mmCIF file of C-alpha atoms in Angstrom:
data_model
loop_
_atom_site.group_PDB
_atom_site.id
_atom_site.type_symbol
_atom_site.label_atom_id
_atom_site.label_comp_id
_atom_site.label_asym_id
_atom_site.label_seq_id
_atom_site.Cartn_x
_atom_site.Cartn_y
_atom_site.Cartn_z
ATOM 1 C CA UNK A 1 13.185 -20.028 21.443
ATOM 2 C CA UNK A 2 11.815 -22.262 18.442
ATOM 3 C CA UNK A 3 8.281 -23.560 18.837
ATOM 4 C CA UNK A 4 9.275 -25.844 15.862
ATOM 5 C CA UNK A 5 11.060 -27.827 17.825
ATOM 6 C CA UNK A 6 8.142 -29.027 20.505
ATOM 7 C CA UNK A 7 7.492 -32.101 19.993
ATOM 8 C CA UNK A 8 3.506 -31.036 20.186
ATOM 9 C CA UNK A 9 2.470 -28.177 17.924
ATOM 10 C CA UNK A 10 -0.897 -27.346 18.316
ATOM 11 C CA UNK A 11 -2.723 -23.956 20.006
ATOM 12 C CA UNK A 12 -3.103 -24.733 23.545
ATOM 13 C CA UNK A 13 0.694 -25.496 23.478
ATOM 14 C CA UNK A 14 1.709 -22.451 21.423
ATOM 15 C CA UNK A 15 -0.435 -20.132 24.084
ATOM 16 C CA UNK A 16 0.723 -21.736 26.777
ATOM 17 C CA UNK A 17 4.413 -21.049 26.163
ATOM 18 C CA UNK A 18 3.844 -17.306 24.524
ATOM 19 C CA UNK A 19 2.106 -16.907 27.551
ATOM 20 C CA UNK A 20 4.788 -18.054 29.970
ATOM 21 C CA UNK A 21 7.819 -16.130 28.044
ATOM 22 C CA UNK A 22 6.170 -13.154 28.352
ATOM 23 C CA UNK A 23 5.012 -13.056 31.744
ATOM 24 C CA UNK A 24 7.749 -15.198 33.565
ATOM 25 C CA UNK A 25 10.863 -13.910 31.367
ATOM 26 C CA UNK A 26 9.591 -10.778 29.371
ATOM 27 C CA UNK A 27 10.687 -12.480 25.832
ATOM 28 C CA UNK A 28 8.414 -10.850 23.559
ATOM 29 C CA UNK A 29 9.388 -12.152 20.428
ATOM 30 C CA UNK A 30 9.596 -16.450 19.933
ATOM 31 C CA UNK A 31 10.480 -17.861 16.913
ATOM 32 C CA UNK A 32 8.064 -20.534 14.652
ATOM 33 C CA UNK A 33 11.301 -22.009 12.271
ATOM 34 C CA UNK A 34 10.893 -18.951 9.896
ATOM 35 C CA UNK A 35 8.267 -16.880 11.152
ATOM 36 C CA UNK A 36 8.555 -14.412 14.494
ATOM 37 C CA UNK A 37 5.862 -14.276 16.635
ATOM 38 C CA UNK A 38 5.398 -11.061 18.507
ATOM 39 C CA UNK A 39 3.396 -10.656 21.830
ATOM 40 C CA UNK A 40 2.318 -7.305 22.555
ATOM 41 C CA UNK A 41 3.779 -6.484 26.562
ATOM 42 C CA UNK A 42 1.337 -3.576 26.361
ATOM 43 C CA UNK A 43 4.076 -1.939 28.421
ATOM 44 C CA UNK A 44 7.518 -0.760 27.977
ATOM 45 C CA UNK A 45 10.311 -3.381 28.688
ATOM 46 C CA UNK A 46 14.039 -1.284 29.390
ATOM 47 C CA UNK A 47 16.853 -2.073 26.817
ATOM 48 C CA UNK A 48 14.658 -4.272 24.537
ATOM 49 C CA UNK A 49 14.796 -1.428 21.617
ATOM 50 C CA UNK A 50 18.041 0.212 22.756
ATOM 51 C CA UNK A 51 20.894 0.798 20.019
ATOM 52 C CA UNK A 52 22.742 -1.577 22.013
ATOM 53 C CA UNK A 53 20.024 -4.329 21.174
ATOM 54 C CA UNK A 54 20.216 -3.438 17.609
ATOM 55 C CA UNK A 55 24.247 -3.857 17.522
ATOM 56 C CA UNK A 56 23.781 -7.296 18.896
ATOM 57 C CA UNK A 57 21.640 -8.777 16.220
ATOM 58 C CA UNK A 58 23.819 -6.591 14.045
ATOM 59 C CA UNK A 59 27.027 -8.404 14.878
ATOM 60 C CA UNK A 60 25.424 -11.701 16.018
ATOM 61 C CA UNK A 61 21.918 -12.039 14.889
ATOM 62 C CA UNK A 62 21.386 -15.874 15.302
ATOM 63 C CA UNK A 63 23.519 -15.990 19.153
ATOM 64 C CA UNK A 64 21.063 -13.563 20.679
ATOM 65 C CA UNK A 65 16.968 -14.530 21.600
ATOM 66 C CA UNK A 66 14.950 -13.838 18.908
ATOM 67 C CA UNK A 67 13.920 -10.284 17.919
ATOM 68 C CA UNK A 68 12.571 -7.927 15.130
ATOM 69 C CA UNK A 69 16.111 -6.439 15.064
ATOM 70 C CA UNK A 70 17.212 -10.275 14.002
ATOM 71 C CA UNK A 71 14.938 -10.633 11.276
ATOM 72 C CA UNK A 72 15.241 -7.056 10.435
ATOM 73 C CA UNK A 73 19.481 -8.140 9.947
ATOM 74 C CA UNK A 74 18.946 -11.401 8.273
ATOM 75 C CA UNK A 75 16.995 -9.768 5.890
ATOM 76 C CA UNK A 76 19.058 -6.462 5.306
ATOM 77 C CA UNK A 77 21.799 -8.862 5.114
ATOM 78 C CA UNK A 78 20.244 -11.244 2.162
ATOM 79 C CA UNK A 79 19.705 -7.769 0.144
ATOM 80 C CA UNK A 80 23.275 -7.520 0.648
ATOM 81 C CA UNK A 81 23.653 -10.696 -1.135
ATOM 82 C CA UNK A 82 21.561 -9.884 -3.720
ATOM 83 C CA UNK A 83 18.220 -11.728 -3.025
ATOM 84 C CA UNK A 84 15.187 -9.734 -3.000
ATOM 85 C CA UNK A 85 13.270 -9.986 0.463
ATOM 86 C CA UNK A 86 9.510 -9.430 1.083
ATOM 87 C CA UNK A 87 8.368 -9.319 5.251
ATOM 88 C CA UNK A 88 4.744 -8.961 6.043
ATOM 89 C CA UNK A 89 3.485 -8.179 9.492
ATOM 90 C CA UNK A 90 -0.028 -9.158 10.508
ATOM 91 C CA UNK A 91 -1.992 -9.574 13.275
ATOM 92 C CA UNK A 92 -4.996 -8.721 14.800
ATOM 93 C CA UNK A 93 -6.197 -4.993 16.226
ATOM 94 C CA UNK A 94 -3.365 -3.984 19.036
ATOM 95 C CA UNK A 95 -1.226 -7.140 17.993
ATOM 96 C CA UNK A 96 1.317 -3.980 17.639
ATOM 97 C CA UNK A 97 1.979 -4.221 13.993
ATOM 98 C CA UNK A 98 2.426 -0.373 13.362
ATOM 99 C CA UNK A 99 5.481 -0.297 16.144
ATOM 100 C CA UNK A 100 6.715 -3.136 14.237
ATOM 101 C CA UNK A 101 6.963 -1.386 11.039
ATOM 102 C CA UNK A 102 8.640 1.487 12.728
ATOM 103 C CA UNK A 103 11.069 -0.973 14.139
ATOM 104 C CA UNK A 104 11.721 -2.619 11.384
ATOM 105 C CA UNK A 105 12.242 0.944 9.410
ATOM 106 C CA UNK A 106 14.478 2.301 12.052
ATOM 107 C CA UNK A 107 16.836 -0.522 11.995
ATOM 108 C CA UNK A 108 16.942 -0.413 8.429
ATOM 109 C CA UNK A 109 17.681 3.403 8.578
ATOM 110 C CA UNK A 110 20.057 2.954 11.602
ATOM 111 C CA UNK A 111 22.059 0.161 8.963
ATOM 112 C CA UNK A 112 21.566 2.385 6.355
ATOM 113 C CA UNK A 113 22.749 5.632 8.026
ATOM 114 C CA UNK A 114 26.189 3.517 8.905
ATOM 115 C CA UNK A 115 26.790 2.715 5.251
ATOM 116 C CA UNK A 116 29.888 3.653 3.480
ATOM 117 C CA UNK A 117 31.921 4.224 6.101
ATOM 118 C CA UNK A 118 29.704 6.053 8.409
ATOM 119 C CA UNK A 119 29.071 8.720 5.524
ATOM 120 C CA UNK A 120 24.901 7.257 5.031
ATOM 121 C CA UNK A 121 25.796 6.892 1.579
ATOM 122 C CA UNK A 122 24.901 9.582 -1.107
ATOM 123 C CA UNK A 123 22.604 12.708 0.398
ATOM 124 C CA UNK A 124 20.050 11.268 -1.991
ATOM 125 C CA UNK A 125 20.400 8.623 0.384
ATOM 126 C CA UNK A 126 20.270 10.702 3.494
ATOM 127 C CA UNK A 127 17.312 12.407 2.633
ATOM 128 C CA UNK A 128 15.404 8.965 1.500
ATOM 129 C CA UNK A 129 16.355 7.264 4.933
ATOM 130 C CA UNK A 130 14.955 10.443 6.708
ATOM 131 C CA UNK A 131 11.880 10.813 4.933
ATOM 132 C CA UNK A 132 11.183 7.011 5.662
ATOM 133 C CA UNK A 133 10.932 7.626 9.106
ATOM 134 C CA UNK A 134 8.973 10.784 9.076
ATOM 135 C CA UNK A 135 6.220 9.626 6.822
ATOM 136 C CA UNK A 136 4.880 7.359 10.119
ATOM 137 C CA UNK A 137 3.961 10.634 12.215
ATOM 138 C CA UNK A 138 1.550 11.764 9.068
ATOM 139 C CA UNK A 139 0.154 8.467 8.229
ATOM 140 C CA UNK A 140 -0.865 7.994 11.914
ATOM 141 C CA UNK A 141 -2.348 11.859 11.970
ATOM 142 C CA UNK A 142 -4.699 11.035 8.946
ATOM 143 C CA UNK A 143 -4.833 7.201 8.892
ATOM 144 C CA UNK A 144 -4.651 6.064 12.565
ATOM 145 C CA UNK A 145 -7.411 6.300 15.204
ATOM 146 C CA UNK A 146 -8.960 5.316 18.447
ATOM 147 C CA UNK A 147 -10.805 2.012 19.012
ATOM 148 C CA UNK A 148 -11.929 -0.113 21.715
ATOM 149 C CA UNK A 149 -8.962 -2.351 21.569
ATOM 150 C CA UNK A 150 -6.188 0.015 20.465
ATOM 151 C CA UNK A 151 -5.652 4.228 20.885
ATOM 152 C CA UNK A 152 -3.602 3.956 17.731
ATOM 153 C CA UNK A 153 -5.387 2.060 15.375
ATOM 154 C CA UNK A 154 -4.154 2.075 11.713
ATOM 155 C CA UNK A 155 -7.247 2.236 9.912
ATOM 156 C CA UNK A 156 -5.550 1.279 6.774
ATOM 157 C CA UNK A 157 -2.925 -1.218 5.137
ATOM 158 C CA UNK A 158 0.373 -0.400 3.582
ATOM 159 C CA UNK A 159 2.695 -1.383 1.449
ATOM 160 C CA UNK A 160 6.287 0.184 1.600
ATOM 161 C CA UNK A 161 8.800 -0.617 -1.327
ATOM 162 C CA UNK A 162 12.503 -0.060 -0.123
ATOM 163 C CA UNK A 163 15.541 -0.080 -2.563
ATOM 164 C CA UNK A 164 19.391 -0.764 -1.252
ATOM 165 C CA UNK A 165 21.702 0.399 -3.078
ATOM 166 C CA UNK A 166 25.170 -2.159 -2.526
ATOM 167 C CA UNK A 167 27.774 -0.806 -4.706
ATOM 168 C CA UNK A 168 26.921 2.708 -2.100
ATOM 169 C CA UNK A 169 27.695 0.421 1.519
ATOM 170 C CA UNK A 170 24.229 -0.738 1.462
ATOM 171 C CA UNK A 171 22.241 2.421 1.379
ATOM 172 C CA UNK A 172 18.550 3.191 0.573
ATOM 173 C CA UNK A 173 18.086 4.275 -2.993
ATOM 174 C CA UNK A 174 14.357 4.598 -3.568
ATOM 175 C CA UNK A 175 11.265 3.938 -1.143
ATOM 176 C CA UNK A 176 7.601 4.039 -2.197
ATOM 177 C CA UNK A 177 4.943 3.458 0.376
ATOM 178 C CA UNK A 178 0.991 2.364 -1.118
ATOM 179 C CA UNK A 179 -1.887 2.838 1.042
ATOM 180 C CA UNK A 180 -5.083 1.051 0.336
ATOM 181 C CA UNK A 181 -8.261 0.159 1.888
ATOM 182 C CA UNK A 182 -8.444 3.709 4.274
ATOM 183 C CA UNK A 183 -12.124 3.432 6.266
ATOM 184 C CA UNK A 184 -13.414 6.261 4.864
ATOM 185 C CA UNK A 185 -16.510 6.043 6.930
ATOM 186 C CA UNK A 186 -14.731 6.756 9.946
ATOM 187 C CA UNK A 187 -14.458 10.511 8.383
ATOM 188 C CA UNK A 188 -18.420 10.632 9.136
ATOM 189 C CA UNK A 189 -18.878 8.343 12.438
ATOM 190 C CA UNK A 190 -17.454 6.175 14.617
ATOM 191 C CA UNK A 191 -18.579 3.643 17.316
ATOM 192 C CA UNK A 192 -19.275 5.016 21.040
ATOM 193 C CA UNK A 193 -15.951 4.441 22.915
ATOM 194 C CA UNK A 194 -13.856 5.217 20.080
ATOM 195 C CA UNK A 195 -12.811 8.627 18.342
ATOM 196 C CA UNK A 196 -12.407 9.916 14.582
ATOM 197 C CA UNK A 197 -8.714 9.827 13.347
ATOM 198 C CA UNK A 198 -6.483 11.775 15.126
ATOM 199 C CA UNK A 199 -5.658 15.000 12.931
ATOM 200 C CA UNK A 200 -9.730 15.961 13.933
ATOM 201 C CA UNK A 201 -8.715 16.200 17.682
ATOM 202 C CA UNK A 202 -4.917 17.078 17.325
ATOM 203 C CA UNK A 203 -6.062 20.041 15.291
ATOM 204 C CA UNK A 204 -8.779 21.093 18.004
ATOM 205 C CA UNK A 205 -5.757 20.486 20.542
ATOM 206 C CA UNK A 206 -3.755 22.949 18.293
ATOM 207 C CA UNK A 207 -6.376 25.427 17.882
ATOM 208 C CA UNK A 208 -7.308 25.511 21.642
ATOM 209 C CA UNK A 209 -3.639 26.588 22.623
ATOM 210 C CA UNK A 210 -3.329 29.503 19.172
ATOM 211 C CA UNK A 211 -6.093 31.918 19.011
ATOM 212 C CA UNK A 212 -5.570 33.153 15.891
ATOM 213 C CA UNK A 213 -5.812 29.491 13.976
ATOM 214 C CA UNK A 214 -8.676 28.941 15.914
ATOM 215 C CA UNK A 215 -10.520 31.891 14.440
ATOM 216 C CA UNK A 216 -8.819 31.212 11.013
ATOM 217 C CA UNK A 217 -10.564 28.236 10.918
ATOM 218 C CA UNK A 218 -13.674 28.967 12.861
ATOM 219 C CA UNK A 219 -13.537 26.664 15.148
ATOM 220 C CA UNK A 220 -15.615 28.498 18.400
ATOM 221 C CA UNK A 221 -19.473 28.094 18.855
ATOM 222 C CA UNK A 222 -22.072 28.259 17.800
ATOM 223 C CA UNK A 223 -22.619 24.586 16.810
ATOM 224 C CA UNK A 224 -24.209 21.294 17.367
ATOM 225 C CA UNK A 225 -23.785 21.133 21.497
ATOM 226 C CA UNK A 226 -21.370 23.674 21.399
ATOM 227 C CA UNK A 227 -21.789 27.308 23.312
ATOM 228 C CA UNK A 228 -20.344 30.427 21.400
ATOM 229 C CA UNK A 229 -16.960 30.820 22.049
ATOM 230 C CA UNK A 230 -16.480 27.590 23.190
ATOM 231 C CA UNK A 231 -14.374 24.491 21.489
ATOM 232 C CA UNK A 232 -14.921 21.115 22.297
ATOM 233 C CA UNK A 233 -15.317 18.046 20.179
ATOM 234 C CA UNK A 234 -18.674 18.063 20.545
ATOM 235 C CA UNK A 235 -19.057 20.524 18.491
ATOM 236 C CA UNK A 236 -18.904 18.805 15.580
ATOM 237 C CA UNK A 237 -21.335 16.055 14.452
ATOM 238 C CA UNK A 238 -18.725 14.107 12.661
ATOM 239 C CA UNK A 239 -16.992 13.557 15.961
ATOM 240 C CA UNK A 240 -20.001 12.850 17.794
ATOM 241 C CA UNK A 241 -20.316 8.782 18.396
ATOM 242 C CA UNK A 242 -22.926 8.073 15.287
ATOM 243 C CA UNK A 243 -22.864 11.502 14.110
ATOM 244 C CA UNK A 244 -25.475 12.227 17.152
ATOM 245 C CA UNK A 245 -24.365 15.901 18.737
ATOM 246 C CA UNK A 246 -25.202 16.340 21.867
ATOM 247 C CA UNK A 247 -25.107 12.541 22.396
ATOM 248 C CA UNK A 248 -21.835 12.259 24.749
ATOM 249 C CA UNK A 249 -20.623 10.436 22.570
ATOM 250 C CA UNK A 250 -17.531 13.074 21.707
ATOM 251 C CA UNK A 251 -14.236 12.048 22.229
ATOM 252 C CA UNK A 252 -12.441 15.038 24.362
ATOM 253 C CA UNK A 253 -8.875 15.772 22.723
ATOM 254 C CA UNK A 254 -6.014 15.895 24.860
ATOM 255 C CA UNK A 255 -2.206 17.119 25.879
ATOM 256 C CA UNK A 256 -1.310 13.509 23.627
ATOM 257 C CA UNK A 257 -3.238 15.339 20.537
ATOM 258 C CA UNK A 258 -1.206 18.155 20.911
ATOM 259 C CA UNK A 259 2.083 16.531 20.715
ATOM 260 C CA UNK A 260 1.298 14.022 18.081
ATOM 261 C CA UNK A 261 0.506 17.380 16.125
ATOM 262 C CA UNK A 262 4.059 18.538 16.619
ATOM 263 C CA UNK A 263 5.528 15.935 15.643
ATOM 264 C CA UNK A 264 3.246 15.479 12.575
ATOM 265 C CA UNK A 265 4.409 19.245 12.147
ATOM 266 C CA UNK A 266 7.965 18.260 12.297
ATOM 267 C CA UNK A 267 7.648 15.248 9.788
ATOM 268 C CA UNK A 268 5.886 17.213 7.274
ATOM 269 C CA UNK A 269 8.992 19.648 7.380
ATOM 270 C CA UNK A 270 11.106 16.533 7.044
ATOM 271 C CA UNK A 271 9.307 15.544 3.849
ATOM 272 C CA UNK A 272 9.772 19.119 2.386
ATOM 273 C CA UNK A 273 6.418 20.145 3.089
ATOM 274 C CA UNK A 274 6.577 23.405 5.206
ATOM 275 C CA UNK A 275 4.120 25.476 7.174
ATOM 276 C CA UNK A 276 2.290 27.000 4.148
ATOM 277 C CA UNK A 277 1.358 22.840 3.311
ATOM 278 C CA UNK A 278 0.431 22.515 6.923
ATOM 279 C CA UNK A 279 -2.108 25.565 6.796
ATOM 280 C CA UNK A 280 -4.126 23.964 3.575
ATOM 281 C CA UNK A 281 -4.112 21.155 5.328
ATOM 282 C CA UNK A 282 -5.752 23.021 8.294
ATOM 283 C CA UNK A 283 -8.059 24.230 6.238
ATOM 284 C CA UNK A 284 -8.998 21.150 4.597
ATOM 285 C CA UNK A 285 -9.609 19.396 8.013
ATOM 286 C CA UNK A 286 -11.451 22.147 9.923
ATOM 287 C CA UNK A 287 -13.988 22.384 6.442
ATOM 288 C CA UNK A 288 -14.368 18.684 6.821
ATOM 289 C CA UNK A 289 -15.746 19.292 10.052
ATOM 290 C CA UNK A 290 -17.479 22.180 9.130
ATOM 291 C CA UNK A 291 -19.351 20.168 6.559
ATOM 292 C CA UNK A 292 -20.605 17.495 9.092
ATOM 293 C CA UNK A 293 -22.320 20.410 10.471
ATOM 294 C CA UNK A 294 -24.500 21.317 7.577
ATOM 295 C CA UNK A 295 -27.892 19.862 7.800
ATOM 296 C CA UNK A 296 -30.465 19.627 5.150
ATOM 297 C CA UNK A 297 -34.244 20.201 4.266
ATOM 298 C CA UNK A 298 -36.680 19.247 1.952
ATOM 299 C CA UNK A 299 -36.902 21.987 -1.058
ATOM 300 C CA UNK A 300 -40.250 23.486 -2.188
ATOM 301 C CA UNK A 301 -40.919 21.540 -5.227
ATOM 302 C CA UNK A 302 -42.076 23.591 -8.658
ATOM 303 C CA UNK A 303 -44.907 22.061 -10.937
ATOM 304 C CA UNK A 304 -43.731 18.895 -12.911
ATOM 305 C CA UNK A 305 -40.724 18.493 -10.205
ATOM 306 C CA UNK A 306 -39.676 16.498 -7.660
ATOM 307 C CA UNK A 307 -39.175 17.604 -4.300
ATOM 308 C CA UNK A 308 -35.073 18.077 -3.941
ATOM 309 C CA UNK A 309 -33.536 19.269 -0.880
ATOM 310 C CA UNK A 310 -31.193 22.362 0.597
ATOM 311 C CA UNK A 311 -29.009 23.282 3.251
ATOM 312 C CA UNK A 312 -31.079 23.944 6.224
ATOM 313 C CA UNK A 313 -32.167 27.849 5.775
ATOM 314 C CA UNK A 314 -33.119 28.337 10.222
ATOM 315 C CA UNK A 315 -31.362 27.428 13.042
ATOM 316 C CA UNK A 316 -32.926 24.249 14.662
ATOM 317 C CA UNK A 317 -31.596 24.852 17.913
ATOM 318 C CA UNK A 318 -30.332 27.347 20.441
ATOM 319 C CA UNK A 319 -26.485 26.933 20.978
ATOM 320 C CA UNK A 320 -25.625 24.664 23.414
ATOM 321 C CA UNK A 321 -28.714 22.783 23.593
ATOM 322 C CA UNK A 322 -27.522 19.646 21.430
ATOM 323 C CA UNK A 323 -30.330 19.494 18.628
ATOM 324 C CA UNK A 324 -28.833 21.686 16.196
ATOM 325 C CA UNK A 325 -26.506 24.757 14.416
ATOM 326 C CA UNK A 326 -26.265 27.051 11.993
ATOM 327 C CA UNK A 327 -26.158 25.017 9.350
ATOM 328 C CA UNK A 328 -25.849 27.966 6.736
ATOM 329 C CA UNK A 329 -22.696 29.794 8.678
ATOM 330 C CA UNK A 330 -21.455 25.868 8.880
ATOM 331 C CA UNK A 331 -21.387 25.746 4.985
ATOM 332 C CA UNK A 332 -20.028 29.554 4.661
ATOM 333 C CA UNK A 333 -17.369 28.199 7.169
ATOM 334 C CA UNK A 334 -16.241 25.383 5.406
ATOM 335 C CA UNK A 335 -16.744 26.977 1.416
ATOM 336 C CA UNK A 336 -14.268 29.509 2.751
ATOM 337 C CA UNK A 337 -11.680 27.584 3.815
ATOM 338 C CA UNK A 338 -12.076 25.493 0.645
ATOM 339 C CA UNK A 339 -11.736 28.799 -1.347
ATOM 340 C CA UNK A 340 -15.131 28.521 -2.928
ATOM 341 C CA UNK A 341 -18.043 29.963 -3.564
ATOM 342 C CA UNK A 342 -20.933 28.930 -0.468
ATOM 343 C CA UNK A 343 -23.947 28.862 -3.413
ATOM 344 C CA UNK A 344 -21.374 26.705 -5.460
ATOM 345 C CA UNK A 345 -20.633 24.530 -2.277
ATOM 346 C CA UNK A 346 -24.592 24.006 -1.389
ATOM 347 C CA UNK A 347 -24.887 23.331 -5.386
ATOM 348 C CA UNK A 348 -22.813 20.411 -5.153
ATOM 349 C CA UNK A 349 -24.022 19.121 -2.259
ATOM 350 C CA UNK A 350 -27.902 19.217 -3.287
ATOM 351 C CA UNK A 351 -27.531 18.591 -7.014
ATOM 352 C CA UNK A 352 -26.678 15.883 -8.606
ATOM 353 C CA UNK A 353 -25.935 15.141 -12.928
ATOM 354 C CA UNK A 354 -27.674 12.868 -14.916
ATOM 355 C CA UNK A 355 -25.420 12.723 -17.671
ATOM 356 C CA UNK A 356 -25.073 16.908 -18.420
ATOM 357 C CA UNK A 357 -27.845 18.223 -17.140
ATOM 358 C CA UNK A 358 -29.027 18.817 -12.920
ATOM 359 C CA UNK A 359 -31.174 17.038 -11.066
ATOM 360 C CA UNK A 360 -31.818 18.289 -7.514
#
């Protein structure tokens, strides 16, 4: 179970034994002395995250093979002690690092939840441990995405602060979770073969099955591609591979979509964030869209002035045909769902400040 102890370490040998655990025995996880080294099965294995899994590296964590749930103990256990712990998880795209985290959250909750006597601790603590696991539903919505190499992609890094509490039976105190380094560009664009992050297409999904959200947010044709009435991804430029509508290049959203926006639903309500939250952010996602759809034109330039530009002020396409919308109802669309003014919108789109004063 502990490459340490080969009496060659090098890459070929490391690969060659991964590779024969996982495919002659199903052991996922094999230990490097301290380190655990996680294969990705890239299929579900029976038992190997059941609670009865987690109660044996509870009880016995170094007689059992090794597993997250073991280093998740150890750890949990050296808190316990009083000794800080740190764990990263790395790994390349698909190397399965998000399920880890969950894992490693949900055995720490599941210890947690058993503290003081079965009681979870304080209902500080009760709350804390259930927020922990319902902040991974929203991060995935607005963080996680599509790629060539993984359909849930974090397209950020974390950082997630946990405090145990010892004199309460070892339960969570305090939690803080950083993000940093979110790829904004995927907002605008994305690869062919891959998709924008999920809450574009789990709100479509959404929309598709209520009729009244989907005229809240005006979310039917015409657009880029897109026939009136209609509602397809390709609607929208910004989920268009390159930003090209009309390309093929749109990601179609699915049954999956829909149920990842339940359960995003359901955490949000978990985190004390209920269905008026949920709405504004609705309406922040479907004028993020909206906005991809607003194209631009060069403005008639006055004497002494340079040519500036504006939102496109004629159609440049019928609907349906791929080479263009209504880029004017596009930015009405999305200034009302931002509760502003459209000339306002268009004003900060086209104009710049140089120090105080405009510059179009």
């Amino acid at each position: 179970h502990d490459l340490a102890k080969l009496s060659t370490l090098n890459e070929d040998t490391v690969v060659r034994v991964l590779k024969g655990r996982i495919q002659d025995q199903e052991m996922v996880y094999t230990r490097v002395h301290r380190l655990l080294v996680a294969v990705n099965p890239l299929r579900a294995i029976l038992g190997l995250y059941s609670p009865e899994r987690m109660r044996l590296h509870t009880d016995d964590p170094d007689a059992n093979p090794p597993h997250v749930f073991e280093v998740a103990a150890a750890c949990y256990r050296r808190v316990l002690e009083g000794v800080d712990q740190v764990v990263v998880i790395t790994g390349e795209s698909g190397a399965g690092k998000t399920e880890s985290t969950k894992l490693w959250l949900r055995h720490l909750v599941t210890r947690s939840a058993s503290a003081a006597g079965g009681g979870g601790g304080s209902s500080r603590a009760v709350q804390i441990q259930a927020a922990l696991l319902a902040c991974n539903p929203v991060l995935e919505s607005y963080g996680n995405a599509a790629t060539t190499r993984n359909h849930n992609s974090s397209r950020f890094g974390k950082w997630i602060e946990v405090g145990i509490d010892a004199a309460d039976g070892g339960a969570v105190r305090s939690a803080r979770l950083t993000s940093y380094l979110l790829e904004r560009s995927r907002v605008t664009g994305h690869a062919a073969g891959e998709r924008g992050f999920h809450a574009f297409y789990q709100l479509l999904a959404a929309a598709a099955q209520d009729a009244e959200l989907c005229a809240r947010l005006r979310l039917t044709g015409p657009g880029p591609g897109l026939a009136a009435g209609s509602l397809s991804a390709a609607g929208f430029r910004y989920l268009c591979a390159g930003g090209d509508a009309g390309s093929g290049g749109a990601a179609a959203f699915g049954p999956a979509d829909l149920e990842r926006r339940v359960a995003c639903a359901s955490a949000l309500e978990t985190l004390g964030l209920g269905p008026p939250e949920l709405s504004a952010l609705d309406s922040i996602t479907a004028a993020v869209l909206h906005l991809g759809n607003v194209t631009f034109e060069t403005a008639e330039a006055g004497d002494h002035e340079d040519a500036g530009s504006r939102v496109q002020q004629q159609q440049q396409g019928a609907p349906g045909d791929g080479q263009g919308g209504d880029a004017q109802a596009s930015l009405e669309a999305a200034a009302e769902l931002l509760g502003v003014d459209p000339s306002t919108l268009e004003d900060t789109l086209t104009v710049r400040l140089v120090g105080r004063f405009p510059a179009v």
